[in-house]
mmCIF file of C-alpha atoms in Angstrom:
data_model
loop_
_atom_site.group_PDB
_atom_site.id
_atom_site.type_symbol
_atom_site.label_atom_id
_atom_site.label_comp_id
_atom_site.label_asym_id
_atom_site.label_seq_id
_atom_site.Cartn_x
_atom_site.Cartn_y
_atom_site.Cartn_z
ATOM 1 C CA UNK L 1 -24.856 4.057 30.540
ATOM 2 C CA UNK L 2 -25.166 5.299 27.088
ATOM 3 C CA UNK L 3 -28.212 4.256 24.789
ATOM 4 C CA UNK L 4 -29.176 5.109 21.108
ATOM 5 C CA UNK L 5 -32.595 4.384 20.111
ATOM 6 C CA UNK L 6 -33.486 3.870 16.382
ATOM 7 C CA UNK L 7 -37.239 2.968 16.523
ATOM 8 C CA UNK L 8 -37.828 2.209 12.972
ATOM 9 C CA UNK L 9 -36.427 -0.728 11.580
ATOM 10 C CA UNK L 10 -38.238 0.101 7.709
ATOM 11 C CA UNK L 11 -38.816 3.046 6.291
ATOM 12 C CA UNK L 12 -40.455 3.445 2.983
ATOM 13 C CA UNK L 13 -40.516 7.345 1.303
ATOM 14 C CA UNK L 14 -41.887 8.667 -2.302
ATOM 15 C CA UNK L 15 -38.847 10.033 -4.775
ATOM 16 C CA UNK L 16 -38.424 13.895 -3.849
ATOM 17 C CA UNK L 17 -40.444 13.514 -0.623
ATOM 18 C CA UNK L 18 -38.822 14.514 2.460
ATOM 19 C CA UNK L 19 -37.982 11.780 5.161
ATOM 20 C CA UNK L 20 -37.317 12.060 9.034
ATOM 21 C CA UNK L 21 -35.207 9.380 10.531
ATOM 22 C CA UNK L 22 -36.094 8.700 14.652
ATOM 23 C CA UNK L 23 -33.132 8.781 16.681
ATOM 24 C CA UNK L 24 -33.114 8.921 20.662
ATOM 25 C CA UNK L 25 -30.562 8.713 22.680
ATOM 26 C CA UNK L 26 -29.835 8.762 26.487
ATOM 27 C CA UNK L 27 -26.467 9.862 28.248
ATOM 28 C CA UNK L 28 -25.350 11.226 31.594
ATOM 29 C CA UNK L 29 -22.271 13.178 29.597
ATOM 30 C CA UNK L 30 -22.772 17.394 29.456
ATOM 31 C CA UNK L 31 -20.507 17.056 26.662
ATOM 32 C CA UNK L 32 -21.199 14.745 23.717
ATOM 33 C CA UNK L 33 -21.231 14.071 19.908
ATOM 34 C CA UNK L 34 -24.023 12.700 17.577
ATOM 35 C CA UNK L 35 -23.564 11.512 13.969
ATOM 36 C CA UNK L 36 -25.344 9.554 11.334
ATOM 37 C CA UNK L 37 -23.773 7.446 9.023
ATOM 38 C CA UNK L 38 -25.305 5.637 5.745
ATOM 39 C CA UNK L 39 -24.516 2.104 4.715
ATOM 40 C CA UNK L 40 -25.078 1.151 1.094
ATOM 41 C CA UNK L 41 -25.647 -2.907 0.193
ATOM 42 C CA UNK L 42 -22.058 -2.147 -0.506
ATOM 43 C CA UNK L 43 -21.303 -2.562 3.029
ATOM 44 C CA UNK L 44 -19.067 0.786 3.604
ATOM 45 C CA UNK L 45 -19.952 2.868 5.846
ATOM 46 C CA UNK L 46 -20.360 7.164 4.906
ATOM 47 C CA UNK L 47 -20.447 9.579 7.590
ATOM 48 C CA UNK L 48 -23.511 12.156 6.772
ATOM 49 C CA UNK L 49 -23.573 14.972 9.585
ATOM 50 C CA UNK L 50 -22.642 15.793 12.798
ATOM 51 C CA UNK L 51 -24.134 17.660 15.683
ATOM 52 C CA UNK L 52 -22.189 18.925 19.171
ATOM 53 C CA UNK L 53 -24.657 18.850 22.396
ATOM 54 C CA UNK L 54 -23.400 22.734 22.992
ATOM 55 C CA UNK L 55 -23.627 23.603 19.178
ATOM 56 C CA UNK L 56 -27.081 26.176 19.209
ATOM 57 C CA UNK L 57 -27.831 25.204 15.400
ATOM 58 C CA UNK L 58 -28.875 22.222 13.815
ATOM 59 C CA UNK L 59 -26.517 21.199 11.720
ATOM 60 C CA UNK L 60 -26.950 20.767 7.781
ATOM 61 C CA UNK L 61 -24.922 19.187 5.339
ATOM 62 C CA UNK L 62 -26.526 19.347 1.761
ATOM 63 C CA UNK L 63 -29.755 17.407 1.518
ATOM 64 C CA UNK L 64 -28.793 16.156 5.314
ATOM 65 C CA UNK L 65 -30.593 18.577 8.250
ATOM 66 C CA UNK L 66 -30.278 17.043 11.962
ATOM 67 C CA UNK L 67 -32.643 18.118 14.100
ATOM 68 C CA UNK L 68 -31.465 18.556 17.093
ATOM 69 C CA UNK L 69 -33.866 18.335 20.294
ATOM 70 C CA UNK L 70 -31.726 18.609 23.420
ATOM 71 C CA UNK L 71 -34.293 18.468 25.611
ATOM 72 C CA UNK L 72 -35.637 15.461 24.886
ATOM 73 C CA UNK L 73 -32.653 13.844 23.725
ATOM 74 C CA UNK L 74 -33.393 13.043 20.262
ATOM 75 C CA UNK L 75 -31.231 13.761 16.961
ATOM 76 C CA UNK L 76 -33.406 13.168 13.873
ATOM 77 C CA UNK L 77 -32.222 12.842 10.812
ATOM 78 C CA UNK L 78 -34.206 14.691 7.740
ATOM 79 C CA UNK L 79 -33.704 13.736 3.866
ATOM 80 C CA UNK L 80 -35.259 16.040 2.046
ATOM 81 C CA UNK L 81 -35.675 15.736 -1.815
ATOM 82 C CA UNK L 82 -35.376 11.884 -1.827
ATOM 83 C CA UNK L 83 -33.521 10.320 -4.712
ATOM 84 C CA UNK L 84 -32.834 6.634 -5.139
ATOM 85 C CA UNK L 85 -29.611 6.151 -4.293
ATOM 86 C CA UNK L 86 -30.694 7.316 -0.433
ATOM 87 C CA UNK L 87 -31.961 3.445 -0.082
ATOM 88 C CA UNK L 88 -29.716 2.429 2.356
ATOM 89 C CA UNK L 89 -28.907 1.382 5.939
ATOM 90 C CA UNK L 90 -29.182 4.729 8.436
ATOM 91 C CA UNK L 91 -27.755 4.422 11.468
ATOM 92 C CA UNK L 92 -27.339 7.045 14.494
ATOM 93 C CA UNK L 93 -24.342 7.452 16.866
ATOM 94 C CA UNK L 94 -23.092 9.048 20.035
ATOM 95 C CA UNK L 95 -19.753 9.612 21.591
ATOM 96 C CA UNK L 96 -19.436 10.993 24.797
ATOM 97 C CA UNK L 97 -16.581 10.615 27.946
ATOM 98 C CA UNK L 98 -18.853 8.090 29.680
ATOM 99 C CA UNK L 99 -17.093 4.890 28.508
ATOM 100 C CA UNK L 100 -13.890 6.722 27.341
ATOM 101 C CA UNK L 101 -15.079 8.194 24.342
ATOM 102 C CA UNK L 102 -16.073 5.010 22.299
ATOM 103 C CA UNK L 103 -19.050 5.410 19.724
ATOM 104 C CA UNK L 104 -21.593 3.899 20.056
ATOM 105 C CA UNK L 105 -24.049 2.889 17.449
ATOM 106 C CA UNK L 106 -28.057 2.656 16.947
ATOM 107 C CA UNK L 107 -29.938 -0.735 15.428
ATOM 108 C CA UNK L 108 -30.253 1.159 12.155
ATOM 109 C CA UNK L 109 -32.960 2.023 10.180
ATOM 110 C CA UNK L 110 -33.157 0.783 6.163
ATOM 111 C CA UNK L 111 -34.540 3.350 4.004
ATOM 112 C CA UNK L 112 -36.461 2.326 0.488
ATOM 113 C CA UNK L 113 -36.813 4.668 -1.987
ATOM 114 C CA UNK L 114 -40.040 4.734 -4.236
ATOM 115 C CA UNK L 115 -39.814 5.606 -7.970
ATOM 116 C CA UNK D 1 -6.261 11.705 -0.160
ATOM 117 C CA UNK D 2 -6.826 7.935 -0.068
ATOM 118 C CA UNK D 3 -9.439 6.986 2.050
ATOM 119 C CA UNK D 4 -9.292 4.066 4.599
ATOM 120 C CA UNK D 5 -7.377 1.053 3.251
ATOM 121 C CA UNK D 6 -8.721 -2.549 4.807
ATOM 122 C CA UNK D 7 -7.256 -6.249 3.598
ATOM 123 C CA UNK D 8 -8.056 -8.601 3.059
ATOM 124 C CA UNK D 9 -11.848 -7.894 1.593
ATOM 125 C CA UNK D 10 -12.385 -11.346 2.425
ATOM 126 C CA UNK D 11 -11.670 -14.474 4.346
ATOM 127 C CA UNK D 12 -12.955 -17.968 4.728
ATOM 128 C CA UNK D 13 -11.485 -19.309 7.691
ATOM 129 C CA UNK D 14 -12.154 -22.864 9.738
ATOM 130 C CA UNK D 15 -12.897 -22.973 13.331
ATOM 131 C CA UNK D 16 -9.671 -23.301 15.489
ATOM 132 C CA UNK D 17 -7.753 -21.136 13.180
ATOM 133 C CA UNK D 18 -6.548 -17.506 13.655
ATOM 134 C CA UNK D 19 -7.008 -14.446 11.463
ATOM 135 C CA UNK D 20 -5.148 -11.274 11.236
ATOM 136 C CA UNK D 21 -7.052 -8.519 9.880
ATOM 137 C CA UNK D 22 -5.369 -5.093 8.304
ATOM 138 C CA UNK D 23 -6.462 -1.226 8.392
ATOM 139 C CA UNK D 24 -4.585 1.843 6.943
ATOM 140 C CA UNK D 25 -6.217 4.848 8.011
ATOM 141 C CA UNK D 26 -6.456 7.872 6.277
ATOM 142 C CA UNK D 27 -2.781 9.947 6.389
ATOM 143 C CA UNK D 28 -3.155 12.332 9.309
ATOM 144 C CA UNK D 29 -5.886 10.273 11.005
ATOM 145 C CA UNK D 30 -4.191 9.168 14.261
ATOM 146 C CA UNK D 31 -7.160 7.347 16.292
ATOM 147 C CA UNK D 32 -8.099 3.763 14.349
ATOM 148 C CA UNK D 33 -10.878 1.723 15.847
ATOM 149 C CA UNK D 34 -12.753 -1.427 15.144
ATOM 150 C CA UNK D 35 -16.456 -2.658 14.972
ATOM 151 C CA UNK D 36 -18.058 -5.805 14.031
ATOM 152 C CA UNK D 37 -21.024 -6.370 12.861
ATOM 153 C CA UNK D 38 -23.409 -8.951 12.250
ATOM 154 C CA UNK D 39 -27.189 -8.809 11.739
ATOM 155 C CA UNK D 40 -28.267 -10.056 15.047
ATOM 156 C CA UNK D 41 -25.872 -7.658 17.328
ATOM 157 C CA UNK D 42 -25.403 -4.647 15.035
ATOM 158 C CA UNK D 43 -22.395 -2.843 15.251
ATOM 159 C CA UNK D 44 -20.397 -3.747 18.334
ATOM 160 C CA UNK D 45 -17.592 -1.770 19.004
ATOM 161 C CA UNK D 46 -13.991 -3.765 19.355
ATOM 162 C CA UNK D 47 -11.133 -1.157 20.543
ATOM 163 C CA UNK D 48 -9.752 1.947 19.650
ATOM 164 C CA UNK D 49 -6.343 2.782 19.629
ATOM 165 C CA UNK D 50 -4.443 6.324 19.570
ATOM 166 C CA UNK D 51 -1.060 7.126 18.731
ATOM 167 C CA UNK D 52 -0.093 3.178 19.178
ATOM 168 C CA UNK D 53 -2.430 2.841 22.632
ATOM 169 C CA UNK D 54 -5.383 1.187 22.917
ATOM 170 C CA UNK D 55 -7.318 4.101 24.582
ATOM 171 C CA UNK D 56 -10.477 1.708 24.950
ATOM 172 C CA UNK D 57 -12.057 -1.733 24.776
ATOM 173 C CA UNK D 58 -15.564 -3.175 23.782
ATOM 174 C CA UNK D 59 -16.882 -6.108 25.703
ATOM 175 C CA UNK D 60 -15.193 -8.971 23.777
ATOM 176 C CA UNK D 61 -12.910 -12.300 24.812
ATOM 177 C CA UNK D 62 -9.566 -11.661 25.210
ATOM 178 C CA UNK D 63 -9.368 -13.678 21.749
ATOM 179 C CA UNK D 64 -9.695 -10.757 20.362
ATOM 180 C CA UNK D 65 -6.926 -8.215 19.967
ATOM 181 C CA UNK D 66 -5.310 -5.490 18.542
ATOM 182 C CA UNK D 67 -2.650 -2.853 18.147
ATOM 183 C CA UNK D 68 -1.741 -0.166 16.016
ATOM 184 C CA UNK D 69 2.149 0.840 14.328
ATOM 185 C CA UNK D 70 3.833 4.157 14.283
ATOM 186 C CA UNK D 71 2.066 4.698 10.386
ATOM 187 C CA UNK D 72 -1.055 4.882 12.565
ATOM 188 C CA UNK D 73 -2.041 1.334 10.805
ATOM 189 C CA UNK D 74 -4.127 -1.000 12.905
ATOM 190 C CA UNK D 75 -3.942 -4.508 13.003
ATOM 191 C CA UNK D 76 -6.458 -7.210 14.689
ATOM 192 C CA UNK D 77 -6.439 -10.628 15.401
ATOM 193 C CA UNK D 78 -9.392 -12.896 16.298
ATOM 194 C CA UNK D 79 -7.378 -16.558 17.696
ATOM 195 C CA UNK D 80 -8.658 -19.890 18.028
ATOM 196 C CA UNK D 81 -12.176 -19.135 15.528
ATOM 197 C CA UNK D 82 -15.251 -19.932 16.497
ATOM 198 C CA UNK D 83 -18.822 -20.216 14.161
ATOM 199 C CA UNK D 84 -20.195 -17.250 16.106
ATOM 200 C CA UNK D 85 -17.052 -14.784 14.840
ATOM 201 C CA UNK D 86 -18.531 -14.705 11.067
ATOM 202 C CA UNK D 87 -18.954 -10.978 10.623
ATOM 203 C CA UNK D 88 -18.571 -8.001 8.799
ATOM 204 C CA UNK D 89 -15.121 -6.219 10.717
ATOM 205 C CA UNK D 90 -14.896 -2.533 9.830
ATOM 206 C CA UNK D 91 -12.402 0.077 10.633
ATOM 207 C CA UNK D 92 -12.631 3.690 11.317
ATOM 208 C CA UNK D 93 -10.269 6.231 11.020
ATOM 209 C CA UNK D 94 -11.094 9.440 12.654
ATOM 210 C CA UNK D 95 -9.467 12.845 13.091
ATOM 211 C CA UNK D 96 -9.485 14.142 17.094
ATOM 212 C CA UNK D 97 -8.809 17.888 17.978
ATOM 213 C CA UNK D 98 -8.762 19.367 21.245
ATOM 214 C CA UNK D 99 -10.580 15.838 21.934
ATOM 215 C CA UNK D 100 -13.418 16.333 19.713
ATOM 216 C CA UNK D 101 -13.894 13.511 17.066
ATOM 217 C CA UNK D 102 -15.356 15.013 13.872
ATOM 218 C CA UNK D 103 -16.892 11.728 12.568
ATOM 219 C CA UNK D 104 -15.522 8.505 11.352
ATOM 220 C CA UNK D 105 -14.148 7.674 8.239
ATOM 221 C CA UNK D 106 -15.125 3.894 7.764
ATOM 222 C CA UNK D 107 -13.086 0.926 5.271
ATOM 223 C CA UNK D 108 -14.908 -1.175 3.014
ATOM 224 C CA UNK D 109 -14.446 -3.803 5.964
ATOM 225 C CA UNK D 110 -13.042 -7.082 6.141
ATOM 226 C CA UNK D 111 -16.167 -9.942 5.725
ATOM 227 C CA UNK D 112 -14.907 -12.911 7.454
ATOM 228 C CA UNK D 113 -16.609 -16.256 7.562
ATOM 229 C CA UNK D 114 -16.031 -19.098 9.772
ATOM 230 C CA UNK D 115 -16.590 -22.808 9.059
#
């Protein structure tokens, strides 16, 4: 079965600081998808990044680096240069064939920005 | 390009009732699926449906149900409400190639409340 692990329910992080989300994840598949999303207090979700299991770089997206660990199956997320409006839900995801493709989602982490 | 359309924002419904619950993906976006969420269980995935198919099914009563038009809009239906159905029902549009799916595109999401 397929598992994602978000270990941190709270995370608290100094304006401009750098932040690494935990995510860990667990899957049979060779062949599989990871992404992290952001929810606001507005309630919509934003998709952030993406990383392939056979892509050889971490992916980056701005401010957004994923650090990408296929050995020991973890996909953290790294903010760097915090601002303010990063307070927010963070949650991880997989999709892989092993329950037909679905995405699945991690418990989420909430971010709080310090001024 | 408008992003993913969902209506009604929200709905106060009584137990016993049914609900019908709208999403408009983005134009181009072909696979549509549903989530709910609620604090306690996270995001829970509902269904996804491709090209008017549901391709795949969370592990909900057959109360709930789907399916999606020709436009690639999604409808779904909760019957015969119960308490334990109050949520936060979000929709994700997504863009597959060559069976790779490049990240969800998410709705504001439908909050629904039971009494």
């Amino acid at each position: 079965a397929q598992k994602i692990t978000q270990t941190q329910p709270g995370m608290f992080v100094q304006e401009k600081e750098a932040v690494t989300l935990d995510c860990t994840y667990d899957t049979s598949d060779p062949s599989y998808g990871l992404f992290w999303y952001k929810q606001p207090s507005s309630g919509e979700m934003i998709f952030l990044i993406y990383q392939g299991s056979y892509d050889q770089q971490n992916a980056t997206e701005g401010r957004y680096s994923l650090n990408f660990q296929k050995a020991r199956k973890s996909a953290n997320l790294v903010i760097s240069a915090s601002q303010l409006g990063d307070s927010a839900m963070y949650f991880c995801a997989m999709r892989g064939h092993t329950g037909g493709f679905k995405t699945i989602f991690g418990a989420g982490t909430r971010l709080f920005v310090k001024a | 390009k408008a992003g993913v359309t969902q209506t009604p924002r929200y709905l106060i419904k009584t137990r016993g009732q049914q609900v019908t619950l709208s999403c408009s993906p983005i134009s181009g976006h072909r696979s549509v699926s549903w989530y709910q969420q609620t604090p306690g269980q996270g995001l829970q995935f509902l269904f996804e449906y491709f090209s008017e198919t549901q391709r795949n099914k969370g592990n909900f009563p057959g109360r709930f149900s789907g399916r999606q038009f020709s436009n690639s809009r999604s409808e779904m239906n909760v019957s015969t409400l119960e308490l334990g159905d109050s949520a936060l029902y979000l929709c994700a549009s997504s863009y597959i190639e060559q069976g790779t799916n490049y990240g969800y595109t998410f709705g504001s999401g439908t909050r629904l409340t039971v009494v």
